[in-house]
Each structure stands twice: as structure tokens, then as C-alpha cells.
mmCIF file of C-alpha atoms in Angstrom:
data_model
loop_
_atom_site.group_PDB
_atom_site.id
_atom_site.type_symbol
_atom_site.label_atom_id
_atom_site.label_comp_id
_atom_site.label_asym_id
_atom_site.label_seq_id
_atom_site.Cartn_x
_atom_site.Cartn_y
_atom_site.Cartn_z
ATOM 1 C CA UNK A 164 31.509 -9.188 35.415
ATOM 2 C CA UNK A 165 31.761 -11.286 38.058
ATOM 3 C CA UNK A 166 28.726 -10.175 41.134
ATOM 4 C CA UNK A 167 31.151 -9.150 44.338
ATOM 5 C CA UNK A 168 29.889 -9.106 47.455
ATOM 6 C CA UNK A 169 30.450 -5.343 48.345
ATOM 7 C CA UNK A 170 29.679 -3.134 51.547
ATOM 8 C CA UNK A 171 27.950 -0.206 51.864
ATOM 9 C CA UNK A 172 30.131 3.027 53.747
ATOM 10 C CA UNK A 173 28.685 5.463 56.239
ATOM 11 C CA UNK A 174 27.991 8.353 53.380
ATOM 12 C CA UNK A 175 26.831 5.828 50.327
ATOM 13 C CA UNK A 176 29.707 4.467 49.363
ATOM 14 C CA UNK A 177 29.492 0.777 47.550
ATOM 15 C CA UNK A 178 33.098 -0.990 47.986
ATOM 16 C CA UNK A 179 34.020 -4.252 47.085
ATOM 17 C CA UNK A 180 35.109 -6.485 49.879
ATOM 18 C CA UNK A 181 38.165 -7.016 48.238
ATOM 19 C CA UNK A 182 39.902 -4.018 46.913
ATOM 20 C CA UNK A 183 42.608 -3.477 44.718
ATOM 21 C CA UNK A 184 45.954 -2.050 46.901
ATOM 22 C CA UNK A 185 48.009 -0.114 44.297
ATOM 23 C CA UNK A 186 51.041 0.563 47.467
ATOM 24 C CA UNK A 187 53.347 -1.687 44.849
ATOM 25 C CA UNK A 188 53.710 1.297 42.711
ATOM 26 C CA UNK A 189 55.565 3.466 44.745
ATOM 27 C CA UNK A 190 58.632 2.168 43.908
ATOM 28 C CA UNK A 191 59.771 -0.162 46.801
ATOM 29 C CA UNK A 192 58.315 -3.246 45.116
ATOM 30 C CA UNK A 193 60.568 -2.903 41.560
ATOM 31 C CA UNK A 194 60.082 -0.459 38.445
ATOM 32 C CA UNK A 195 56.466 -0.594 37.050
ATOM 33 C CA UNK A 196 55.781 0.969 33.873
ATOM 34 C CA UNK A 197 53.030 3.459 34.343
ATOM 35 C CA UNK A 198 51.236 2.899 31.245
ATOM 36 C CA UNK A 199 51.586 -1.000 31.362
ATOM 37 C CA UNK A 200 49.861 -0.337 34.807
ATOM 38 C CA UNK A 201 46.778 1.816 33.619
ATOM 39 C CA UNK A 202 45.856 -1.371 30.955
ATOM 40 C CA UNK A 203 46.015 -4.051 33.832
ATOM 41 C CA UNK A 204 43.817 -2.302 36.058
ATOM 42 C CA UNK A 205 40.592 -2.593 33.509
ATOM 43 C CA UNK A 206 41.309 -6.475 34.386
ATOM 44 C CA UNK A 207 40.711 -6.506 37.828
ATOM 45 C CA UNK A 208 37.501 -4.047 36.758
ATOM 46 C CA UNK A 209 36.252 -6.601 34.385
ATOM 47 C CA UNK A 210 36.577 -9.540 37.128
ATOM 48 C CA UNK A 211 34.100 -7.270 39.150
ATOM 49 C CA UNK A 212 36.925 -5.480 41.420
ATOM 50 C CA UNK A 213 35.967 -2.391 41.307
ATOM 51 C CA UNK A 214 37.584 -0.679 44.372
ATOM 52 C CA UNK A 215 41.274 0.887 44.309
ATOM 53 C CA UNK A 216 43.174 1.789 47.292
ATOM 54 C CA UNK A 217 45.879 4.355 46.865
ATOM 55 C CA UNK A 218 47.515 7.645 48.576
ATOM 56 C CA UNK A 219 49.516 10.940 47.481
ATOM 57 C CA UNK A 220 52.666 9.375 48.848
ATOM 58 C CA UNK A 221 52.186 6.274 46.510
ATOM 59 C CA UNK A 222 54.887 7.274 43.619
ATOM 60 C CA UNK A 223 52.302 8.313 40.668
ATOM 61 C CA UNK A 224 48.860 5.630 42.031
ATOM 62 C CA UNK A 225 47.139 8.453 42.128
ATOM 63 C CA UNK A 226 48.231 9.565 38.184
ATOM 64 C CA UNK A 227 47.693 5.830 37.284
ATOM 65 C CA UNK A 228 43.708 5.473 38.478
ATOM 66 C CA UNK A 229 43.006 9.388 36.647
ATOM 67 C CA UNK A 230 44.554 7.567 33.637
ATOM 68 C CA UNK A 231 42.265 4.720 33.838
ATOM 69 C CA UNK A 232 39.363 6.315 34.817
ATOM 70 C CA UNK A 233 39.872 8.989 32.277
ATOM 71 C CA UNK A 234 40.310 5.798 29.641
ATOM 72 C CA UNK A 235 37.238 4.513 30.741
ATOM 73 C CA UNK A 236 35.142 7.443 30.708
ATOM 74 C CA UNK A 237 36.365 8.154 26.804
ATOM 75 C CA UNK A 238 35.583 4.136 25.804
ATOM 76 C CA UNK A 239 32.576 3.378 27.605
ATOM 77 C CA UNK A 240 31.158 6.764 29.462
ATOM 78 C CA UNK A 241 29.658 8.047 32.364
ATOM 79 C CA UNK A 242 28.074 4.401 33.675
ATOM 80 C CA UNK A 243 31.126 2.720 33.138
ATOM 81 C CA UNK A 244 33.328 5.222 35.258
ATOM 82 C CA UNK A 245 30.161 5.465 37.794
ATOM 83 C CA UNK A 246 31.002 2.032 38.460
ATOM 84 C CA UNK A 247 34.537 2.141 39.773
ATOM 85 C CA UNK A 248 35.717 3.402 43.628
ATOM 86 C CA UNK A 249 38.446 5.231 43.872
ATOM 87 C CA UNK A 250 40.126 5.760 47.855
ATOM 88 C CA UNK A 251 43.249 7.583 48.336
ATOM 89 C CA UNK A 252 44.941 9.011 51.158
ATOM 90 C CA UNK A 253 46.099 12.169 52.398
ATOM 91 C CA UNK A 254 49.429 11.622 54.995
ATOM 92 C CA UNK A 255 50.879 15.239 55.220
ATOM 93 C CA UNK A 256 53.919 15.831 57.038
ATOM 94 C CA UNK A 257 53.098 17.630 60.589
ATOM 95 C CA UNK A 258 52.499 21.486 60.166
ATOM 96 C CA UNK A 259 50.290 24.089 59.952
ATOM 97 C CA UNK A 260 46.653 22.578 58.767
ATOM 98 C CA UNK A 261 45.235 25.438 57.696
ATOM 99 C CA UNK A 262 42.100 25.595 55.376
ATOM 100 C CA UNK A 263 44.510 26.859 52.223
ATOM 101 C CA UNK A 264 46.966 23.711 52.862
ATOM 102 C CA UNK A 265 44.615 20.954 53.616
ATOM 103 C CA UNK A 266 42.380 22.299 50.303
ATOM 104 C CA UNK A 267 45.647 22.281 48.350
ATOM 105 C CA UNK A 268 46.050 18.902 48.704
ATOM 106 C CA UNK A 269 42.862 17.085 48.142
ATOM 107 C CA UNK A 270 43.049 19.770 44.457
ATOM 108 C CA UNK A 271 45.798 18.235 43.943
ATOM 109 C CA UNK A 272 44.305 14.329 44.824
ATOM 110 C CA UNK A 273 41.099 15.183 41.965
ATOM 111 C CA UNK A 274 43.137 16.590 39.619
ATOM 112 C CA UNK A 275 45.519 13.555 40.014
ATOM 113 C CA UNK A 276 42.953 11.381 39.808
ATOM 114 C CA UNK A 277 40.837 13.647 37.108
ATOM 115 C CA UNK A 278 37.842 13.288 39.506
ATOM 116 C CA UNK A 279 35.417 15.833 40.803
ATOM 117 C CA UNK A 280 35.018 14.534 44.103
ATOM 118 C CA UNK A 281 37.169 11.976 45.602
ATOM 119 C CA UNK A 282 35.184 8.707 46.569
ATOM 120 C CA UNK A 283 36.851 8.426 49.833
ATOM 121 C CA UNK A 284 39.576 10.092 51.891
ATOM 122 C CA UNK A 285 41.585 8.241 54.426
ATOM 123 C CA UNK A 286 43.603 10.490 56.874
ATOM 124 C CA UNK A 287 47.003 9.656 58.512
ATOM 125 C CA UNK A 288 49.140 11.626 61.022
ATOM 126 C CA UNK A 289 52.534 11.236 62.129
ATOM 127 C CA UNK A 290 52.458 12.707 65.254
ATOM 128 C CA UNK A 291 49.814 12.427 68.532
ATOM 129 C CA UNK A 292 51.751 14.857 70.089
ATOM 130 C CA UNK A 293 50.953 17.273 67.357
ATOM 131 C CA UNK A 294 47.555 17.904 67.928
ATOM 132 C CA UNK A 295 47.217 19.720 64.581
ATOM 133 C CA UNK A 296 45.481 16.622 63.094
ATOM 134 C CA UNK A 297 42.145 17.864 64.718
ATOM 135 C CA UNK A 298 42.484 21.331 62.660
ATOM 136 C CA UNK A 299 42.682 19.357 59.281
ATOM 137 C CA UNK A 300 40.054 16.692 60.349
ATOM 138 C CA UNK A 301 37.881 19.971 60.747
ATOM 139 C CA UNK A 302 38.865 21.365 57.461
ATOM 140 C CA UNK A 303 38.198 17.952 55.767
ATOM 141 C CA UNK A 304 34.933 17.539 57.711
ATOM 142 C CA UNK A 305 33.935 20.727 55.670
ATOM 143 C CA UNK A 306 35.229 19.842 52.595
ATOM 144 C CA UNK A 307 33.309 16.671 52.696
ATOM 145 C CA UNK A 308 30.274 18.824 53.429
ATOM 146 C CA UNK A 309 30.869 20.865 50.346
ATOM 147 C CA UNK A 310 30.820 17.947 47.967
ATOM 148 C CA UNK A 311 34.424 17.111 47.490
ATOM 149 C CA UNK A 312 34.857 14.749 49.584
ATOM 150 C CA UNK A 313 32.264 11.622 50.139
ATOM 151 C CA UNK A 314 33.716 8.958 52.437
ATOM 152 C CA UNK A 315 35.981 10.407 54.835
ATOM 153 C CA UNK A 316 38.077 7.774 56.843
ATOM 154 C CA UNK A 317 41.241 7.063 58.105
ATOM 155 C CA UNK A 318 44.338 5.231 58.583
ATOM 156 C CA UNK A 319 46.213 4.134 60.906
ATOM 157 C CA UNK A 320 45.199 5.781 64.049
ATOM 158 C CA UNK A 321 45.054 3.586 67.363
ATOM 159 C CA UNK A 322 41.242 4.014 69.250
ATOM 160 C CA UNK A 323 42.305 6.183 71.596
ATOM 161 C CA UNK A 324 42.444 9.156 68.867
ATOM 162 C CA UNK A 325 39.391 7.735 66.721
ATOM 163 C CA UNK A 326 37.073 7.772 70.339
ATOM 164 C CA UNK A 327 38.532 11.260 70.435
ATOM 165 C CA UNK A 328 38.111 12.146 66.744
ATOM 166 C CA UNK A 329 34.728 10.961 66.537
ATOM 167 C CA UNK A 330 33.805 12.711 70.004
ATOM 168 C CA UNK A 331 34.761 16.288 68.385
ATOM 169 C CA UNK A 332 31.389 15.257 65.993
ATOM 170 C CA UNK A 333 34.044 14.069 62.884
ATOM 171 C CA UNK A 334 31.932 11.557 61.106
ATOM 172 C CA UNK A 335 34.082 8.688 59.831
ATOM 173 C CA UNK A 336 33.110 5.964 57.659
ATOM 174 C CA UNK A 337 35.887 3.511 57.989
ATOM 175 C CA UNK A 338 39.593 3.123 58.942
ATOM 176 C CA UNK A 339 42.092 1.333 57.346
ATOM 177 C CA UNK A 340 44.588 -0.627 59.396
ATOM 178 C CA UNK A 341 46.766 -3.975 59.646
ATOM 179 C CA UNK A 342 45.273 -7.141 60.319
ATOM 180 C CA UNK A 343 46.253 -10.586 59.503
ATOM 181 C CA UNK A 344 45.904 -14.163 61.268
ATOM 182 C CA UNK A 345 49.709 -13.213 62.690
ATOM 183 C CA UNK A 346 48.711 -9.622 63.635
ATOM 184 C CA UNK A 347 45.325 -9.509 65.302
ATOM 185 C CA UNK A 348 45.497 -5.899 67.308
ATOM 186 C CA UNK A 349 42.526 -5.019 66.200
ATOM 187 C CA UNK A 350 40.746 -7.673 68.089
ATOM 188 C CA UNK A 351 41.720 -6.645 71.285
ATOM 189 C CA UNK A 352 40.625 -3.128 71.356
ATOM 190 C CA UNK A 353 39.484 -1.363 67.962
ATOM 191 C CA UNK A 354 36.947 -3.824 66.316
ATOM 192 C CA UNK A 355 34.121 -3.283 70.120
ATOM 193 C CA UNK A 356 34.670 0.833 69.336
ATOM 194 C CA UNK A 357 34.838 0.515 65.632
ATOM 195 C CA UNK A 358 30.923 -1.318 65.837
ATOM 196 C CA UNK A 359 29.437 0.984 68.724
ATOM 197 C CA UNK A 360 30.616 3.893 66.234
ATOM 198 C CA UNK A 361 29.216 2.103 62.753
ATOM 199 C CA UNK A 362 32.793 2.807 61.692
ATOM 200 C CA UNK A 363 34.213 -0.362 59.110
ATOM 201 C CA UNK A 364 37.811 -1.739 59.011
ATOM 202 C CA UNK A 365 39.738 -1.806 55.850
ATOM 203 C CA UNK A 366 42.394 -3.542 56.777
ATOM 204 C CA UNK A 367 46.205 -4.636 54.555
ATOM 205 C CA UNK A 368 49.008 -7.205 55.219
ATOM 206 C CA UNK A 369 46.065 -10.165 55.418
ATOM 207 C CA UNK A 370 48.445 -11.430 53.224
ATOM 208 C CA UNK A 371 51.816 -10.534 55.197
ATOM 209 C CA UNK A 372 52.925 -9.399 51.176
ATOM 210 C CA UNK A 373 53.251 -12.541 50.413
ATOM 211 C CA UNK A 374 54.404 -14.746 53.592
ATOM 212 C CA UNK A 375 50.891 -16.442 54.167
ATOM 213 C CA UNK A 376 51.409 -18.633 50.909
ATOM 214 C CA UNK A 377 52.526 -21.933 49.700
ATOM 215 C CA UNK A 378 55.294 -20.320 48.196
ATOM 216 C CA UNK A 379 56.897 -20.187 51.879
ATOM 217 C CA UNK A 380 55.503 -23.222 53.456
ATOM 218 C CA UNK A 381 58.388 -25.371 54.226
ATOM 219 C CA UNK A 382 60.558 -22.305 52.855
ATOM 220 C CA UNK A 383 64.087 -21.953 54.741
ATOM 221 C CA UNK A 384 63.761 -18.523 56.154
ATOM 222 C CA UNK A 385 64.598 -15.514 54.623
ATOM 223 C CA UNK A 386 66.957 -13.730 56.104
ATOM 224 C CA UNK A 387 69.225 -11.221 53.370
ATOM 225 C CA UNK A 388 68.595 -8.682 50.822
ATOM 226 C CA UNK A 389 68.168 -11.216 47.930
ATOM 227 C CA UNK A 390 65.517 -13.192 49.541
ATOM 228 C CA UNK A 391 64.121 -9.669 51.199
ATOM 229 C CA UNK A 392 63.697 -7.951 47.891
ATOM 230 C CA UNK A 393 60.662 -5.452 48.855
ATOM 231 C CA UNK A 394 59.555 -3.530 51.200
ATOM 232 C CA UNK A 395 56.126 -5.441 52.246
ATOM 233 C CA UNK A 396 58.762 -8.401 53.096
ATOM 234 C CA UNK A 397 61.317 -6.552 54.993
ATOM 235 C CA UNK A 398 58.213 -5.054 57.012
ATOM 236 C CA UNK A 399 56.282 -8.499 57.415
ATOM 237 C CA UNK A 400 58.846 -9.967 58.186
ATOM 238 C CA UNK A 401 59.653 -8.228 60.970
ATOM 239 C CA UNK A 402 56.144 -8.342 62.028
ATOM 240 C CA UNK A 403 56.691 -12.439 61.878
ATOM 241 C CA UNK A 404 59.573 -12.279 63.942
ATOM 242 C CA UNK A 405 58.000 -10.280 66.893
ATOM 243 C CA UNK A 406 54.919 -12.355 66.551
ATOM 244 C CA UNK A 407 57.308 -15.518 67.340
ATOM 245 C CA UNK A 408 59.435 -16.406 64.978
ATOM 246 C CA UNK A 409 59.679 -18.478 61.606
ATOM 247 C CA UNK A 410 59.538 -21.756 63.342
ATOM 248 C CA UNK A 411 55.512 -21.275 64.602
ATOM 249 C CA UNK A 412 55.353 -19.438 61.186
ATOM 250 C CA UNK A 413 55.568 -23.103 59.561
ATOM 251 C CA UNK A 414 53.066 -24.769 62.537
ATOM 252 C CA UNK A 415 50.756 -21.923 61.021
ATOM 253 C CA UNK A 416 51.260 -22.153 57.379
ATOM 254 C CA UNK A 417 50.479 -26.020 57.463
ATOM 255 C CA UNK A 418 47.538 -25.534 59.433
ATOM 256 C CA UNK A 419 46.136 -22.973 56.599
ATOM 257 C CA UNK A 420 47.666 -25.101 54.141
ATOM 258 C CA UNK A 421 45.344 -28.182 55.338
ATOM 259 C CA UNK A 422 42.222 -25.706 55.917
ATOM 260 C CA UNK A 423 42.926 -24.755 52.162
ATOM 261 C CA UNK A 424 43.144 -28.400 50.966
ATOM 262 C CA UNK A 425 39.792 -29.091 52.593
ATOM 263 C CA UNK A 426 38.346 -26.122 51.092
ATOM 264 C CA UNK A 427 40.181 -27.032 47.281
ATOM 265 C CA UNK A 428 41.367 -23.378 47.877
ATOM 266 C CA UNK A 429 44.607 -21.439 48.415
ATOM 267 C CA UNK A 430 46.627 -20.532 51.912
ATOM 268 C CA UNK A 431 45.873 -16.943 50.526
ATOM 269 C CA UNK A 432 42.104 -17.449 50.091
ATOM 270 C CA UNK A 433 42.127 -19.220 53.721
ATOM 271 C CA UNK A 434 43.733 -15.847 55.257
ATOM 272 C CA UNK A 435 41.656 -13.559 53.546
ATOM 273 C CA UNK A 436 38.524 -15.184 54.464
ATOM 274 C CA UNK A 437 39.103 -15.467 58.015
ATOM 275 C CA UNK A 438 39.749 -11.271 58.213
ATOM 276 C CA UNK A 439 36.489 -11.292 56.071
ATOM 277 C CA UNK A 440 34.496 -13.030 58.391
ATOM 278 C CA UNK A 441 35.941 -10.735 61.510
ATOM 279 C CA UNK A 442 33.104 -8.235 63.192
ATOM 280 C CA UNK A 443 33.181 -4.821 61.427
ATOM 281 C CA UNK A 444 35.419 -5.947 58.547
ATOM 282 C CA UNK A 445 34.841 -3.967 55.502
ATOM 283 C CA UNK A 446 36.716 -4.991 53.218
ATOM 284 C CA UNK A 447 40.569 -6.576 52.715
ATOM 285 C CA UNK A 448 43.147 -4.869 50.530
ATOM 286 C CA UNK A 449 45.336 -7.206 48.147
ATOM 287 C CA UNK A 450 48.051 -5.340 46.545
ATOM 288 C CA UNK A 451 48.353 -5.084 42.815
ATOM 289 C CA UNK A 452 51.590 -6.054 40.933
ATOM 290 C CA UNK A 453 50.450 -4.509 37.807
ATOM 291 C CA UNK A 454 51.777 -4.757 34.727
ATOM 292 C CA UNK A 455 53.639 -8.017 36.136
ATOM 293 C CA UNK A 456 52.227 -11.190 33.894
ATOM 294 C CA UNK A 457 51.266 -13.901 36.055
ATOM 295 C CA UNK A 458 51.414 -11.867 39.255
ATOM 296 C CA UNK A 459 47.887 -10.404 39.472
ATOM 297 C CA UNK A 460 46.106 -13.205 40.807
ATOM 298 C CA UNK A 461 43.026 -12.448 40.197
ATOM 299 C CA UNK A 462 41.330 -15.621 40.143
ATOM 300 C CA UNK A 463 42.392 -16.781 43.114
ATOM 301 C CA UNK A 464 41.653 -13.853 45.035
ATOM 302 C CA UNK A 465 38.141 -14.169 43.827
ATOM 303 C CA UNK A 466 37.692 -17.702 45.140
ATOM 304 C CA UNK A 467 38.473 -16.256 48.939
ATOM 305 C CA UNK A 468 33.945 -15.439 48.575
ATOM 306 C CA UNK A 469 33.394 -19.144 47.957
ATOM 307 C CA UNK A 470 35.400 -20.175 51.374
ATOM 308 C CA UNK A 471 32.845 -20.967 54.075
ATOM 309 C CA UNK A 472 35.231 -21.550 57.118
ATOM 310 C CA UNK A 473 34.143 -23.642 59.507
ATOM 311 C CA UNK A 474 34.490 -23.529 63.826
ATOM 312 C CA UNK A 475 36.785 -26.336 63.105
ATOM 313 C CA UNK A 476 39.073 -24.508 60.658
ATOM 314 C CA UNK A 477 38.838 -21.911 63.018
ATOM 315 C CA UNK A 478 39.492 -23.639 66.417
ATOM 316 C CA UNK A 479 42.791 -25.241 64.407
ATOM 317 C CA UNK A 480 44.289 -22.243 63.386
ATOM 318 C CA UNK A 481 43.453 -20.301 67.023
ATOM 319 C CA UNK A 482 45.590 -23.632 68.326
ATOM 320 C CA UNK A 483 48.342 -21.930 66.747
ATOM 321 C CA UNK A 484 47.661 -18.429 66.478
ATOM 322 C CA UNK A 485 47.331 -18.445 70.980
ATOM 323 C CA UNK A 486 51.124 -20.083 70.997
ATOM 324 C CA UNK A 487 52.371 -16.362 69.813
ATOM 325 C CA UNK A 488 53.317 -13.551 71.155
ATOM 326 C CA UNK A 489 50.790 -10.537 72.508
ATOM 327 C CA UNK A 490 51.400 -8.214 70.171
ATOM 328 C CA UNK A 491 49.579 -5.489 71.501
ATOM 329 C CA UNK A 492 52.268 -5.714 74.107
ATOM 330 C CA UNK A 493 55.342 -5.573 72.477
ATOM 331 C CA UNK A 494 54.051 -3.197 69.514
ATOM 332 C CA UNK A 495 50.702 -1.286 70.975
ATOM 333 C CA UNK A 496 47.588 -0.579 69.676
ATOM 334 C CA UNK A 497 46.972 -0.268 65.948
ATOM 335 C CA UNK A 498 49.159 1.822 63.642
ATOM 336 C CA UNK A 499 51.657 2.567 66.559
ATOM 337 C CA UNK A 500 54.339 0.787 64.521
ATOM 338 C CA UNK A 501 54.216 4.104 62.996
ATOM 339 C CA UNK A 502 54.704 5.520 65.732
ATOM 340 C CA UNK A 503 57.976 3.613 67.420
ATOM 341 C CA UNK A 504 60.872 6.139 68.341
#
């Protein structure tokens, strides 16, 4: 097993700096065979990529992880399962957030994942005007004290509400948010606050759903359903359009390709390491196309750790980025894209 760089969160959980994202089993990226998906997880663990990110709303993701956990426990024992990390999310619809409601949701994730406690629970809330997210977080904090949750974290909250929550005395370990060479909104406000509070950033969208790769270098702009065939491609194409459009994106890909050639790596490696090098970033989440032959990119992803971007590399990349639109102004702070009316 390769030695993968790791980082320790507030409560002591050690996670890999590249995490395996399981959102692609949700059904929005094509049909997944759950049995094949369970077997596919072993390849990631064998490569040293032992941290998995999922959610209660990602279709069978928690069940797939739970089946793998049970299989690993049966075949390799307790030490083996102690070496993997399952980070999940709770994404409730706004409503009463009583102790009973909150604990039921956590117990359901525990049951699906077949674990005695959640390594990390990342909480999302859709509507800031409904302040019951503070009730939910209060109960989650109690469940953390009682041992059902190790790390209590957030996903897609903005800076203002991260400060509000921590001011209530709730200890937050990390926040998951979108962060890439295209979407650098976390640099504006979130990073400084998180560094001050000891909160780590876990990033997604770092490869733009696959757009930030050689596959799209020099490619005709995709516009129709056949070309934007997954929910990620649709979402990140919209982000590219808002950021600066296809022509500017091509200019960025060309620069990333030039940097990649100088380091004997791929565009994805450069884009990943660019974000891993950012302050407060603990890890980058890269989606797994589990059970699809040739789609794992495990060895390619590992090469990101060997990339050492120079000042000149960064200046080349940022010479293109400064031509882009201000996403803070157009979209808002981190996570605001999920709350637009």
C-alpha cells in the first residue's frame, strides 16, 4: 500500500488528502451495479486511498460503504477496518429538529454504514431563514459528546453562518465546499475564517466534473444533452459559463497542459495540487466511477502528490484566472449556489 499524505482533523480523525467521492452512485451519473461497486472499493484501499465521502442522499452510497466495511471486517479483521474512514452527510429538509428527529437520522446512517459511530458527519441546511439548523447542530453536538459522531462538520455553508455556528460554541472540524481553479470563492473570505477557527476545508468540484482534463482541451463547446450526460457535467458547464465562457476555459486548459507537461503529469494532477497547496485545505474529494472499467484513475490521482508547483507555474495559471468574472459577485459566497431563488 502506498504511503498517502494525511491530515488530522480537530477530533483526531486522520484522513487522506485525496478522498474518494461516492456521489456518482446516486443515479445521476449512469447505472451502477452495487455489488461491483462494493468490490471496487478494495482497489482504492489497496492503493492507500482509504477515505470515503458520501451522504444520506447519494442513493445507495452509505449501504455500499457498509457492505464493504462488513466484507473487510470479515476477511481482514478489526485492524483493517480501523484503517478506513467513512465521512457522510446529513441533508435534511427544513422542519422540526428535535432530538428524536436528529438521532433517528444519525442512527439510520450508522445502520446503513454498519458502524458503531460516524467518523465524520457533515451537516447541510437548505434555508438560512429557518434557524432550526442551530437546533439540529446542538443535538448533533450532543450526539458527538455521547460518542455517536467523531468529527462534526459542515457542507456548503457560507462564511457568515460558519461564524454564527461557532459563536454558539459548536466545535466544527471541517467544511466541504466547491473549490477549483475555476471557482476560487473560498479564497475571498472562508479561508481566513477557517484558519482562525482551526477548521479544515474539504473540496469538491476540483476537477470540474471531468472538464478540467485533457479530454476537453481543444474540444468543441458541449451544449446538448448527449454531450452533458451527467449531472456533474451540467452543473460545472454552467459554472464555466458564469466564470468566463468556453474560450477563456480553453485558454486555462492550455496553460494547465503546459504546466502538466513540464512536470510529466496530467492537467488533473496540476488542478488537484493547485488546490491542495491552498491554505486551510485538508483534502480534495475526487469522484469514483466504481465498477466502470478504466474509469478509476487511481494511479493517475496518486501522481498529484508528486507535483511541486513553482512560483512560475502559479503565475502562469493566475495570469488566465485574473481575466475571469468575479464569482463572489455573480453567485455569492460558498454554498450560495444551492440557495438561489
